[in-house]
Short mmCIF file of C-alpha atoms in Angstrom, two decimals:
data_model
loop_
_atom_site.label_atom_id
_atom_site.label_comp_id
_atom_site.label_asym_id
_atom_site.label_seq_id
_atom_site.Cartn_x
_atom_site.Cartn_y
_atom_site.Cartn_z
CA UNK C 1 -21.61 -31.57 -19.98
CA UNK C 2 -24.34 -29.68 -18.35
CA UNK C 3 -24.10 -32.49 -15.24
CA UNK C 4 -20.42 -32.28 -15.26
CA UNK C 5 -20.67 -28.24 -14.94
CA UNK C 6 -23.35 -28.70 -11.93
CA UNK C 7 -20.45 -30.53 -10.39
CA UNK C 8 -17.78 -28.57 -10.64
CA UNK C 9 -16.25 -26.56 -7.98
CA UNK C 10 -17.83 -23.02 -7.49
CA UNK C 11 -15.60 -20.08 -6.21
CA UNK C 12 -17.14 -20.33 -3.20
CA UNK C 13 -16.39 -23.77 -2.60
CA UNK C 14 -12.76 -22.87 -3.03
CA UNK C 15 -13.19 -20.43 0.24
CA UNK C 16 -14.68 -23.03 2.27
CA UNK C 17 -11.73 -24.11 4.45
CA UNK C 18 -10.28 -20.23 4.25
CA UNK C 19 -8.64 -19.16 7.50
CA UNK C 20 -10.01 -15.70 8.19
CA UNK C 21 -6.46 -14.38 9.05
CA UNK C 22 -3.62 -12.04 6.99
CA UNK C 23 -1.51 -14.89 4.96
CA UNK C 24 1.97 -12.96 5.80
CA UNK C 25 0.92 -12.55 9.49
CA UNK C 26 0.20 -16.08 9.99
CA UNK C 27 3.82 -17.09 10.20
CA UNK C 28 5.11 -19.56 13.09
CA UNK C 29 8.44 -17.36 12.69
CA UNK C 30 6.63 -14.34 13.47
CA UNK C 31 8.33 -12.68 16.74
CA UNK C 32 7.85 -12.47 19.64
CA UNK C 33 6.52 -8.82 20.82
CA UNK C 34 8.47 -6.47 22.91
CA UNK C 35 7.81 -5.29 26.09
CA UNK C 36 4.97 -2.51 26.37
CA UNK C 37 6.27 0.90 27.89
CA UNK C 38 5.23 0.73 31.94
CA UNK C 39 6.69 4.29 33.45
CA UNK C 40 8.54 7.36 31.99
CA UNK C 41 11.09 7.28 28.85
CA UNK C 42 13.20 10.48 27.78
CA UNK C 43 15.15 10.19 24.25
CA UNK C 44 15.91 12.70 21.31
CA UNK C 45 13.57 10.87 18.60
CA UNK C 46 10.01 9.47 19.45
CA UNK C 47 8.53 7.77 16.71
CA UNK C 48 4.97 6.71 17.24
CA UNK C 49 3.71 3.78 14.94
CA UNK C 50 5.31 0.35 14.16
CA UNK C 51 4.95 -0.07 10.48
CA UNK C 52 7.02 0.70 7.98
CA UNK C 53 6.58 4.25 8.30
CA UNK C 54 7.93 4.25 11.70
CA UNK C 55 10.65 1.42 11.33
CA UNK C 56 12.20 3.25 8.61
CA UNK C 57 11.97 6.64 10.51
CA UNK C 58 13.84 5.19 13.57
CA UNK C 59 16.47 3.44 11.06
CA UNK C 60 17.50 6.09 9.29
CA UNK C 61 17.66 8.58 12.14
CA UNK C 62 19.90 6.07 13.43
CA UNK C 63 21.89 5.15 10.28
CA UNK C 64 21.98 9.71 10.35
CA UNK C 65 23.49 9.80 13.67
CA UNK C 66 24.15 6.45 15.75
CA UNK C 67 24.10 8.55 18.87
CA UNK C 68 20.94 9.75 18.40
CA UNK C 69 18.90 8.29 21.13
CA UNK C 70 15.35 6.84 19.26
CA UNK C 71 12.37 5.45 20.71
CA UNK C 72 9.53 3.75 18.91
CA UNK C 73 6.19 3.13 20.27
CA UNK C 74 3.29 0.73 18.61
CA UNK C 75 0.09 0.09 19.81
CA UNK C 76 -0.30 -3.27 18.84
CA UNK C 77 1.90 -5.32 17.52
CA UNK C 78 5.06 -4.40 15.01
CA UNK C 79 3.63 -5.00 11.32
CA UNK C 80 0.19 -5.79 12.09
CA UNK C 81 -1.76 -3.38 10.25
CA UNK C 82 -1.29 -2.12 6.74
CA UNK C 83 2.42 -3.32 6.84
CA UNK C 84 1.55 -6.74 7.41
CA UNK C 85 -1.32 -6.73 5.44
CA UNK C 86 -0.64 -5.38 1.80
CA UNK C 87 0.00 -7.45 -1.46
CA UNK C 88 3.68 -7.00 -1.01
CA UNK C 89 4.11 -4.29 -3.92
CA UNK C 90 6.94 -2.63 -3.38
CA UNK C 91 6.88 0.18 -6.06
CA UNK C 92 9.56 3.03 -6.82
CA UNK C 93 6.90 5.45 -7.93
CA UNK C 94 5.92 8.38 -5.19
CA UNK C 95 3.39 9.51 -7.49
CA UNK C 96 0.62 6.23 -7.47
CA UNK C 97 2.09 6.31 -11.06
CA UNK C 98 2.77 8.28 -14.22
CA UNK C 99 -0.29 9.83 -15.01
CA UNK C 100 -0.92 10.81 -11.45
CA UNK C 101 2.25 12.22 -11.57
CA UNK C 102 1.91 13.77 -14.80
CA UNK C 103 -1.76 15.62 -13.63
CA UNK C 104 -0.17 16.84 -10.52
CA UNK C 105 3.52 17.36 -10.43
CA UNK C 106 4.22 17.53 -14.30
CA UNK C 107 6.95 20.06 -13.95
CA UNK C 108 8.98 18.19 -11.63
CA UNK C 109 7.94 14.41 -12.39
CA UNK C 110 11.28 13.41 -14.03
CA UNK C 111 12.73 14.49 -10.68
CA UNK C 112 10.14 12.19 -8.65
CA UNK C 113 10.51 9.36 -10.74
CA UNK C 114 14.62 9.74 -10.03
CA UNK C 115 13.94 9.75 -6.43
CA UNK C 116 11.34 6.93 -6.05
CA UNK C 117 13.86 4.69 -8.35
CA UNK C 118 16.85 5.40 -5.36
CA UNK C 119 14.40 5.02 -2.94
CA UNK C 120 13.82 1.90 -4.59
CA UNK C 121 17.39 0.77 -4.96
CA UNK C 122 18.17 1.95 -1.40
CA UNK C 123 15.21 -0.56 0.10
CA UNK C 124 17.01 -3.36 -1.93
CA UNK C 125 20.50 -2.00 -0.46
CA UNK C 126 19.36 -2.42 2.78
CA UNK C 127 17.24 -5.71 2.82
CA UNK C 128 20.96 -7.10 1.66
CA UNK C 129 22.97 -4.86 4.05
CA UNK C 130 21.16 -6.34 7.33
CA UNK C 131 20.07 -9.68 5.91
CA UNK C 132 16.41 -9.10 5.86
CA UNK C 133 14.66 -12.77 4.48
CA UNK C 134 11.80 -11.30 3.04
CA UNK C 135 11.72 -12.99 -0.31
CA UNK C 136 12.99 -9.49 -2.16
CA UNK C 137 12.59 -10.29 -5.98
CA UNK C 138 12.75 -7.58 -8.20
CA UNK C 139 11.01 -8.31 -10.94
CA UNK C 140 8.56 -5.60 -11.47
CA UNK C 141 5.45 -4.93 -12.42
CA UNK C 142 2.49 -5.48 -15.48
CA UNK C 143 -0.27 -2.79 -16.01
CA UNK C 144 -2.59 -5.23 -18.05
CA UNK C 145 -5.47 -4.18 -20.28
CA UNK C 146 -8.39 -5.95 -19.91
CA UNK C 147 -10.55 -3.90 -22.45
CA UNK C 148 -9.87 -2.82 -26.02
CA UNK C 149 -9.68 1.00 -24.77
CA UNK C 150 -7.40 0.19 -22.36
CA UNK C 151 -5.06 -0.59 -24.92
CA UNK C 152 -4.54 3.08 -26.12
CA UNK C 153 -4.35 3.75 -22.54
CA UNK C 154 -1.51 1.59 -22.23
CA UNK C 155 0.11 2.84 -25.20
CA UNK C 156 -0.37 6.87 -24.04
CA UNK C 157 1.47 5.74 -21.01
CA UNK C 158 4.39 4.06 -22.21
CA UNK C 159 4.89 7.30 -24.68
CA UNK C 160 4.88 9.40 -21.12
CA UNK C 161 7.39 7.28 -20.36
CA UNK C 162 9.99 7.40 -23.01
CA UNK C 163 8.94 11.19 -22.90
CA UNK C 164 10.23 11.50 -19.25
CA UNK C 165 13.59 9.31 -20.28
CA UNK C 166 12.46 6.09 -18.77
CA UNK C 167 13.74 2.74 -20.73
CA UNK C 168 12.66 0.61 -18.17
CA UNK C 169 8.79 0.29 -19.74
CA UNK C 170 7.99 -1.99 -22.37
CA UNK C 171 4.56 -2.17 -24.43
CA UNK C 172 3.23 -5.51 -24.72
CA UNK C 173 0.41 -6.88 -27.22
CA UNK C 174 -1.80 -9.66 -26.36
CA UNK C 175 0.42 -12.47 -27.69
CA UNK C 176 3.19 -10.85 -26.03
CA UNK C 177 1.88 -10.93 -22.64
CA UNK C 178 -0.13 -14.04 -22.75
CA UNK C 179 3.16 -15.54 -23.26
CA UNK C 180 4.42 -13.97 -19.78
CA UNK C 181 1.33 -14.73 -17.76
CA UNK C 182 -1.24 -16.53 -19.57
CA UNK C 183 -5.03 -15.48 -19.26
CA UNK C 184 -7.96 -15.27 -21.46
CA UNK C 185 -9.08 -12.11 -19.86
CA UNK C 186 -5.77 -10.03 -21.10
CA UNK C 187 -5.44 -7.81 -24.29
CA UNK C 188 -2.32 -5.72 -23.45
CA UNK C 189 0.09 -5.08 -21.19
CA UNK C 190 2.27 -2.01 -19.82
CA UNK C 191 5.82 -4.06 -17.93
CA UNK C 192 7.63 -1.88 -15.51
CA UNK C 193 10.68 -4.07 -15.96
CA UNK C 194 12.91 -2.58 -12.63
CA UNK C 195 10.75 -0.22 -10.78
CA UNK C 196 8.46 -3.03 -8.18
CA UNK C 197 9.98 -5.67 -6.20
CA UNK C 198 7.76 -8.33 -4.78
CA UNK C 199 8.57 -8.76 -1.03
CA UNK C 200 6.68 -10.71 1.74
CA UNK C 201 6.05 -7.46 3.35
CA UNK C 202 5.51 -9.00 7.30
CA UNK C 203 8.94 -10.17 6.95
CA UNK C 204 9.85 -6.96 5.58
CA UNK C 205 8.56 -5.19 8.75
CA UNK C 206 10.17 -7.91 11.33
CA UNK C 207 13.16 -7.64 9.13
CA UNK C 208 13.42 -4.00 10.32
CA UNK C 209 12.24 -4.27 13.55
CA UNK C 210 15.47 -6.49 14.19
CA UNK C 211 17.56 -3.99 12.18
CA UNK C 212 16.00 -1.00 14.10
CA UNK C 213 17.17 -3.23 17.82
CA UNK C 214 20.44 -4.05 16.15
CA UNK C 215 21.52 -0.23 16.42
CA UNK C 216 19.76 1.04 19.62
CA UNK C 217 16.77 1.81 19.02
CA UNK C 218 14.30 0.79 21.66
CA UNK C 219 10.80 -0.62 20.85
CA UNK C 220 8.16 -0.41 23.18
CA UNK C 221 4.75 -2.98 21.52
CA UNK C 222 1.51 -3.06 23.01
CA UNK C 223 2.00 1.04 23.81
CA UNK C 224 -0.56 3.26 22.10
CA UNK C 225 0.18 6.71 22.00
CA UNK C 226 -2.77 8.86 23.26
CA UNK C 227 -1.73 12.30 23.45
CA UNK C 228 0.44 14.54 22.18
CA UNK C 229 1.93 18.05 23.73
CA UNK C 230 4.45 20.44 23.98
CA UNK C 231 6.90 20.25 27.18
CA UNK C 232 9.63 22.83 27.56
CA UNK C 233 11.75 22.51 24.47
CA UNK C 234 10.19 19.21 23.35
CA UNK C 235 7.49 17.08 23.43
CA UNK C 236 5.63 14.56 25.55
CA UNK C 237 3.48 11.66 24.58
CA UNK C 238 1.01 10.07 26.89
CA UNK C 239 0.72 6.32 26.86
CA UNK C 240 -1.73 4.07 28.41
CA UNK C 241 1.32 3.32 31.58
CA UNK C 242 3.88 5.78 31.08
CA UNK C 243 5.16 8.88 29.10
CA UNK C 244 7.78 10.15 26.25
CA UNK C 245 9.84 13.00 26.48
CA UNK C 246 10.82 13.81 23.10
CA UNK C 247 13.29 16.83 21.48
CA UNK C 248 11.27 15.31 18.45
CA UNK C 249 8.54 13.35 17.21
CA UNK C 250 7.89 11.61 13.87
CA UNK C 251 4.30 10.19 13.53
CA UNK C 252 3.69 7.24 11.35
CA UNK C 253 0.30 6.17 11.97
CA UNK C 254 -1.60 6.33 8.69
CA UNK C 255 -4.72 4.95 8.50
CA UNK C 256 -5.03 5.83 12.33
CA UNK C 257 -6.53 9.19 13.62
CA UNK C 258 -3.01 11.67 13.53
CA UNK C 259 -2.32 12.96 16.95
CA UNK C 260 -2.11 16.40 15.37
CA UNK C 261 -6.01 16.83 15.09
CA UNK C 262 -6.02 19.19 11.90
CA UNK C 263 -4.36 16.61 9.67
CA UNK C 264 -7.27 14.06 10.11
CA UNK C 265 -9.50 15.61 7.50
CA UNK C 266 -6.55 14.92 4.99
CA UNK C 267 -7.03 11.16 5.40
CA UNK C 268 -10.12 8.31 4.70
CA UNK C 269 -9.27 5.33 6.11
CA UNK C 270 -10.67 2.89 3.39
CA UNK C 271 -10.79 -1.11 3.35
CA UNK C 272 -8.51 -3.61 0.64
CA UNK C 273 -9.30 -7.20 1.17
CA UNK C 274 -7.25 -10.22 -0.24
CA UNK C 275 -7.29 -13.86 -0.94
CA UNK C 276 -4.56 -16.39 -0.53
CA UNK C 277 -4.23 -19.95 -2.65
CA UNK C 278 -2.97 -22.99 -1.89
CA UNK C 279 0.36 -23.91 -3.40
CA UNK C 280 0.07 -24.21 -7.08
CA UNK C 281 1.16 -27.63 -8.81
CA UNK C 282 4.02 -27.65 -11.36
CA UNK C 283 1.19 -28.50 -14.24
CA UNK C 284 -0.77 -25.43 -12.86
CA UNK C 285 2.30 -23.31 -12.78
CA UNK C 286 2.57 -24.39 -16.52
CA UNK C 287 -1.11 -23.36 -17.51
CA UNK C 288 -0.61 -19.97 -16.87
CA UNK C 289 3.37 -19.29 -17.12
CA UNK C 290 4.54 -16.36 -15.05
CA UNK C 291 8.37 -17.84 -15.26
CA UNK C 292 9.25 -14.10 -14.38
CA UNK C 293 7.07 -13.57 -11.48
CA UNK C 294 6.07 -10.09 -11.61
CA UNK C 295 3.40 -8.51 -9.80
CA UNK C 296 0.33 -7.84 -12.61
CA UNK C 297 -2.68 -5.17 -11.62
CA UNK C 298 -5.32 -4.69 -14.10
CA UNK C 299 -6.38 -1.17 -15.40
CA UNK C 300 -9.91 -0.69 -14.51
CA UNK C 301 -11.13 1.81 -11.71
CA UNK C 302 -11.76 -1.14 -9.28
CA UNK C 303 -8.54 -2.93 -10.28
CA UNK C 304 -6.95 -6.43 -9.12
CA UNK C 305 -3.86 -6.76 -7.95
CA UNK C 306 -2.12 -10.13 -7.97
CA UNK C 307 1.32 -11.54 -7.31
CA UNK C 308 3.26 -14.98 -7.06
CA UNK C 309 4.45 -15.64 -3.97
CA UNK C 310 7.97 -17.80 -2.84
CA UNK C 311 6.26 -20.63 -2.49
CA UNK C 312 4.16 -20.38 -5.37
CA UNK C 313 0.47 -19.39 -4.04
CA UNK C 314 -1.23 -16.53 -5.56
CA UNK C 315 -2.08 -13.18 -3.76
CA UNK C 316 -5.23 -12.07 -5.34
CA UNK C 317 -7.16 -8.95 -4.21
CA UNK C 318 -8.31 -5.50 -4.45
CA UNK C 319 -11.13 -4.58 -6.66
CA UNK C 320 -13.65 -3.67 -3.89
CA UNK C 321 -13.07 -0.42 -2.17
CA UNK C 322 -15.61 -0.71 1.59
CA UNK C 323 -15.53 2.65 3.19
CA UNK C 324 -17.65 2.61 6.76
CA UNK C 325 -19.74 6.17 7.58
CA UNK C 326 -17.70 8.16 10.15
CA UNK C 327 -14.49 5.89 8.78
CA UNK C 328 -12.54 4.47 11.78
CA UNK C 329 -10.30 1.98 12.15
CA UNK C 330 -11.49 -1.32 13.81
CA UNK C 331 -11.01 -5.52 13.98
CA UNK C 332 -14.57 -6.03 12.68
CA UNK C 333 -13.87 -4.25 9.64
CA UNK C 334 -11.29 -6.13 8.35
CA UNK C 335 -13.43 -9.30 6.80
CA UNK C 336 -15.92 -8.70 3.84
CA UNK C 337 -17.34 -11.90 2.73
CA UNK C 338 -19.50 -10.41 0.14
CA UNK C 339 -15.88 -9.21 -1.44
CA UNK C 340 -14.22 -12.80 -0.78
CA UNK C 341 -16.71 -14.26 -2.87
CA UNK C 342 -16.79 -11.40 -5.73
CA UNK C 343 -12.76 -11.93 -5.61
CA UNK C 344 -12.83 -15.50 -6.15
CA UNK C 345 -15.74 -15.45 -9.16
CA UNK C 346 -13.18 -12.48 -10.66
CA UNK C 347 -10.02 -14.85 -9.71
CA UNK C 348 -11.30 -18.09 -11.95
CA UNK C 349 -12.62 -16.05 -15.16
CA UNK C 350 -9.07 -15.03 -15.14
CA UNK C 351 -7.35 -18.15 -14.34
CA UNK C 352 -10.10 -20.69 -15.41
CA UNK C 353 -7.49 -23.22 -16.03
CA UNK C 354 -6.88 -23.10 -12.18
CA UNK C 355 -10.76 -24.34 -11.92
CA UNK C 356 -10.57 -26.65 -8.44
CA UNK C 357 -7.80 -24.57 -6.60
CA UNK C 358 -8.72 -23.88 -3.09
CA UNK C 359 -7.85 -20.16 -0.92
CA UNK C 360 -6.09 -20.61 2.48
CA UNK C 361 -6.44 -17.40 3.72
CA UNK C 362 -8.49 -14.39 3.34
CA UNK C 363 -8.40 -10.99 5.25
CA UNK C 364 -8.51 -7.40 5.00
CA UNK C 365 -7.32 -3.77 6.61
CA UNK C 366 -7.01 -0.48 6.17
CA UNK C 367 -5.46 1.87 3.62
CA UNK C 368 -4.99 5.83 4.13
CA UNK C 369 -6.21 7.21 1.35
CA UNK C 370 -6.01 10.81 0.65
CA UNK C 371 -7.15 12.65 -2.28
CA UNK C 372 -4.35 13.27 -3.92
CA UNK C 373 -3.54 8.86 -3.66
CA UNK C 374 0.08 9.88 -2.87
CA UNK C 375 1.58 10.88 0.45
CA UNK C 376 1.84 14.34 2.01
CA UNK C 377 3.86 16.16 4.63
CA UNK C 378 4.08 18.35 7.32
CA UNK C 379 5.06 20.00 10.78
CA UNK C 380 3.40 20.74 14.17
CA UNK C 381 4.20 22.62 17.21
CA UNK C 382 7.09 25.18 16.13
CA UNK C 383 8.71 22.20 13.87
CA UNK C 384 9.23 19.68 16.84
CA UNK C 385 6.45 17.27 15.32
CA UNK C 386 6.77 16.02 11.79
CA UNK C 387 4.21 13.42 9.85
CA UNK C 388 3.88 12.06 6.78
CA UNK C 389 0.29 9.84 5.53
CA UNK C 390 -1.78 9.07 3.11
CA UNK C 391 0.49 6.88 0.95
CA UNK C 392 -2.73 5.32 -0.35
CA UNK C 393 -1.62 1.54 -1.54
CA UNK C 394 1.64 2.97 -1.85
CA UNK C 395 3.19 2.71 1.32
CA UNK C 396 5.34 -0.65 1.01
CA UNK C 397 8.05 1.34 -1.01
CA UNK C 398 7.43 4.89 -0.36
CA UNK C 399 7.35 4.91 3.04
CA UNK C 400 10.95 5.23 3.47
CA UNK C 401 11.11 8.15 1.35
CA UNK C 402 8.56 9.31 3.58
CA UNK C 403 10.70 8.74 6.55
CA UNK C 404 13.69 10.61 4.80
CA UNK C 405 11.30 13.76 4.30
CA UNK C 406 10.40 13.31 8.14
CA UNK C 407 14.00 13.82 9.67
CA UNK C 408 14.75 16.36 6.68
CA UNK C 409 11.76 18.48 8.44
CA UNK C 410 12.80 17.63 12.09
CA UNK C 411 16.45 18.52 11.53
CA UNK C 412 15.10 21.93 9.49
CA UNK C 413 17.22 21.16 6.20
CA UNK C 414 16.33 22.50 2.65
CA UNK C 415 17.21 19.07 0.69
CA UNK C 416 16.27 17.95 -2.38
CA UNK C 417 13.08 16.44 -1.20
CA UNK C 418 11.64 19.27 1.45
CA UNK C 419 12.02 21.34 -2.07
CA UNK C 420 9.76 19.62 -3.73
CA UNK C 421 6.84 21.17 -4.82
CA UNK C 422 4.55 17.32 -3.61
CA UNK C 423 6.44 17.98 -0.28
CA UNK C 424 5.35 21.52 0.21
CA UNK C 425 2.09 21.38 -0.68
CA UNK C 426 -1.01 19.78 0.70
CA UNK C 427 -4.40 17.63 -0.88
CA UNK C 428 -7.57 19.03 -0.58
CA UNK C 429 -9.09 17.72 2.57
CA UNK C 430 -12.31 15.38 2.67
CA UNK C 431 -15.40 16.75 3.42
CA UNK C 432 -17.08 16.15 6.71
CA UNK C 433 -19.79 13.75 7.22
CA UNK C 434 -22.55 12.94 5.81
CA UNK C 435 -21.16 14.77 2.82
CA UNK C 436 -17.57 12.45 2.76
CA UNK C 437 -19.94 9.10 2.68
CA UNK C 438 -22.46 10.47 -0.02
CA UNK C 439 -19.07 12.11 -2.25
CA UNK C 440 -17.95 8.69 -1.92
CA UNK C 441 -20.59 6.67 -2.66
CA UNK C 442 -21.36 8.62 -5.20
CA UNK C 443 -17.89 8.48 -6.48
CA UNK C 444 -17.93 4.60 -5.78
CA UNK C 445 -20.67 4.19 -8.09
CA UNK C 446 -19.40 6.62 -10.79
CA UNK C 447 -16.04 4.41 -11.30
CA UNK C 448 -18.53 1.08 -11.69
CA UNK C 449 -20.41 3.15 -14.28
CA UNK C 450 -16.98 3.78 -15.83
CA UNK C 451 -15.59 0.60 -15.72
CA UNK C 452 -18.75 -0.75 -17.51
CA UNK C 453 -18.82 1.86 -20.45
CA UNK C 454 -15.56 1.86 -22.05
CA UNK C 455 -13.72 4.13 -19.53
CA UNK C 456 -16.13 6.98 -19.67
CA UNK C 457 -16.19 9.19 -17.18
CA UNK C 458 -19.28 10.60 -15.60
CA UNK C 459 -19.83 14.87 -14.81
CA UNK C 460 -19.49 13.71 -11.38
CA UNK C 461 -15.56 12.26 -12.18
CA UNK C 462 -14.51 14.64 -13.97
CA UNK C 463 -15.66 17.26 -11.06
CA UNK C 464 -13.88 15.48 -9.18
CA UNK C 465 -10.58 15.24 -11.27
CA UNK C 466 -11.43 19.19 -12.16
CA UNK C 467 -10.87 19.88 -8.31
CA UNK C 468 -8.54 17.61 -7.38
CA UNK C 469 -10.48 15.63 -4.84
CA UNK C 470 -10.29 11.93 -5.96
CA UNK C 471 -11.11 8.11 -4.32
CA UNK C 472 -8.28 5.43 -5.43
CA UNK C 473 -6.96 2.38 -3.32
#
C-alpha cells in the first residue's frame, strides 16, 4: 500500500501538460477581431470597454432607441478580460448574496432580489431571442458547508430567505446533497434552485458582440480609450489613432483604472485563478453524480467555486485571493503557480475518487473588487458620463442591470433602479498605499485565521464589517 501510494499521481502531476491559457478563450470559433478605430468617429452613445458591461450597455441603448447611433470601443480584444475569464456564474443576486444584502440594503432587499431575478430572466430572454450558443443551463446554484458551523450558517440563510418570500431555496443535509454531488468533504448544502445559470461566458460575450453588430452598433477592437473630456455639449475620447465625439458616454472598464480619476479609489483590482479538467469518463461522472449540474461554491472566507461544463470538464477555482502593491492590471499577473498547485491538492481531497484526472488549462485575471463586493454607480461632467464597477465576482449576471442603471442616468430618468437606495449611494473608498496593501494583508490573513477556527472572526474583521470596508472575490 505504502509503494502503491508513492506511485500514485500527485496534484501536481495532473498540471503537468496544463496550457497556461483561459479554457473559454481558447476556442478555434473564437472571432475574428474588428477593425481598431484609425481617425475621427462622432455618434450619440460611446461606450468604452468590450465586456459585458459594455456589450450590454450598447444593446440595450439600442434595443431603447434603434436610431440611437452607438459606438463601442475595446482595447484589446472583445471578452478577453474578466468576461472571458470567470467561472461562468451567472447569478440573479445584485447584492453578492443574502446576507450582504441583508447587512447593507435590508430595507429594500426584497426589492433587489425582484430585480436581480428579471435581470436574470431577461439574460435568458435574450440569449434565446438572438440565438446566443453559449451553453445557457439554468440550473442554479449550491452554497455547501464544509464545516459543522457552517451548517447553522446555512440554515440562518435559508430562514432569510423564506423571510424575504423566496421559495426558490432549499436546505439540504449531508445525505441529501451527497446524493446531488457526491464528496466526502460536504456536510450541508444551501440550493438556489432558479436564481444561477451556468453559461460559457466567452461565448456569452461573442454572443453579444454579434447581437450588438446585428443592430448598428459599431465596434472598434484593439482601441484603448486614453482620455476623457468635455467638448461643447458632449464629450470626446482620445484613442491611440483617432477620437470620439460623444452626446454620451457609458464606461465599462472595471478592473481597469476609470477614466473619471476620482472613482479609482472605489476599486482594487484583485486576482481569481482557475483550473480546467480533462473530459470526465461516464464511470467518473458516476462517482460523484451531479445529474443536475449546478454550479456548487463552498462557504469558507477563501471559497471554491466549481461548475460542470457542456462537455463535462470541471471548472475549479477561486480560493486564493493575490492582490499586487500599487494594484494594476497587467499580462504577468494573470498566472500563479503557487495557487495552481494549492487548487489542485484542494480539488482531489474533494473529489478523491477523480485521483489520476489531468487539468488542461489553467489561468487567471482580474476582478474589481470594491468594498461593498457589489457594484456602484455614478455620473461625471454635468451627467454626460455615466459608470458603473466594482461588481466584484458578480459581474457575469449583474452587469446588465448595471448597464440598465447606466442609460437610466444618461437619459436623466427617476426609475425604479436610479431610486434605489444601492444606486444612490457609494462604498467607502480604499485607502491609499502602503496602507491598502497592509489593510489587506492584514485582512487576507484574518479570513485564514477564520477559516481555521470555526468561523471566528478576529477584532480586525469585525472593524472591518463595523465600518463597512470589506475584501471578498
Amino acid at each position: 500500500m505504502a509503494r502503491a501510494a508513492m506511485n500514485a499521481p500527485s496534484p501536481v502531476h495532473a498540471l503537468a501538460d496544463a496550457a497556461p491559457t483561459p479554457f473559454w478563450l481558447d476556442d478555434p470559433a473564437r472571432p475574428a477581431a474588428q477593425p481598431a478605430l484609425v481617425g475621427d468617429e462622432n455618434c450619440d452613445l460611446l461606450v468604452v470597454g468590450g465586456g459585458y458591461s459594455g456589450l450590454w450597455t450598447a444593446l440595450l441603448a439600442k434595443e431603447r432607441d434603434p436610431q440611437r447611433d452607438v459606438v463601442l470601443v475595446e482595447g484589446a480584444e472583445i471578452g478577453w478580460a474578466a468576461s472571458g475569464r470567470n467561472g461562468g456564474f451567472c447569478a440573479a443576486s445584485l447584492t453578492h448574496g443574502l446576507g450582504n444584502g441583508l447587512a447593507r440594503w435590508p430595507g429594500e432587499l426584497a426589492t433587489l432580489e425582484e430585480l436581480g431575478i428579471r435581470n436574470l430572466d431577461a439574460i435568458g430572454e435574450a440569449v434565446a431571442r438572438y440565438g446566443i450558443d453559449c451553453d445557457f443551463e439554468r440550473t442554479g446554484e449550491i452554497d455547501i458547508a464544509t464545516e459543522p458551523y457552517q451548517i447553522a450558517e446555512l440554515k440562518e440563510a435559508a430562514e432569510d430567505a423564506a423571510k424575504l418570500g423566496l421559495d426558490r431555496h432549499t436546505f439540504l443535509d449531508e445525505d441529501e446533497l451527497r446524493a446531488e454531488v457526491d464528496s466526502p468533504t460536504f456536510r450541508a448544502g444551501l440550493w438556489d434552485r432558479d436564481g444561477v445559470a451556468m453559461v460559457n461566458p466567452a461565448k456569452l460575450a461573442w454572443g453579444l458582440k454579434e447581437a450588438c453588430l446585428g443592430l448598428g452598433v459599431r465596434i472598434y477592437e484593439r482601441t484603448r480609450a486614453t482620455a476623457l473630456a468635455s467638448e461643447g455639449v458632449g464629450m470626446a475620447v482620445r484613442t491611440p489613432y483617432g477620437r470620439v465625439f460623444a452626446r454620451h458616454v457609458a464606461l465599462g472598464t472595471n478592473a481597469f483604472p476609470s477614466l473619471v480619476k476620482r472613482v479609482r479609489p472605489y476599486i482594487v483590482p484583485v486576482y481569481d485563478h482557475a483550473l480546467m479538467t480533462e473530459p470526465l469518463t461516464d464511470e467518473q461522472l458516476a462517482a460523484i453524480g451531479w445529474k443536475n449540474r449546478q454550479g456548487l461554491s463552498d462557504s469558507n472566507n477563501h471559497f471554491h467555486y466549481f461548475r460542470i461544463t457542456a462537455d463535462n470538464r470541471i471548472l475549479w477555482g477561486g480560493y486564493d485571493i493575490v492582490y499586487r502593491y500599487r494594484g494594476g492590471v497587467r499580462a504577468e499577473y494573470d498566472h500563479h503557480p503557487e495557487t495552481y498547485e494549492k487548487l489542485a491538492r484542494h480539488f482531489f481531497r474533494c473529489f478523491p475518487q477523480l485521483e489520476g484526472l489531468r487539468f488542461t488549462h489553467t489561468w487567471g485575471g482580474a476582478i474589481d473588487t470594491c468594498a461593498r463586493f457589489s457594484a456602484f454607480f455614478g455620473t461625471a461632467h454635468a451627467g454626460r458620463v455615466a459608470y458603473a464597477a466594482g461588481y466584484t465576482g458578480l459581474g457575469v449576471g449583474a452587469t446588465r442591470f448595471g448597464a440598465d442603471v447606466m442609460l437610466d442616468l444618461l437619459a436623466g430618468e427617476r426609475t425604479e433602479r436610479t431610486e434605489l437606495e444601492m444606486v444612490r449611494s457609494k462604498p467607502l473608498p480604499f485607502p491609499p498605499e502602503p496602507l491598502r496593501w497592509a489593510g489587506i494583508g492584514i485582512t487576507q490573513w484574518s479570513m485564514t485565521r477564520a477559516d481555521t477556527h470555526g468561523g471566528r472572526r478576529n477584532l480586525w474583521l469585525k472593524a472591518m464589517d463595523k465600518v463597512g470596508l470589506g475584501f471578498d472575490s
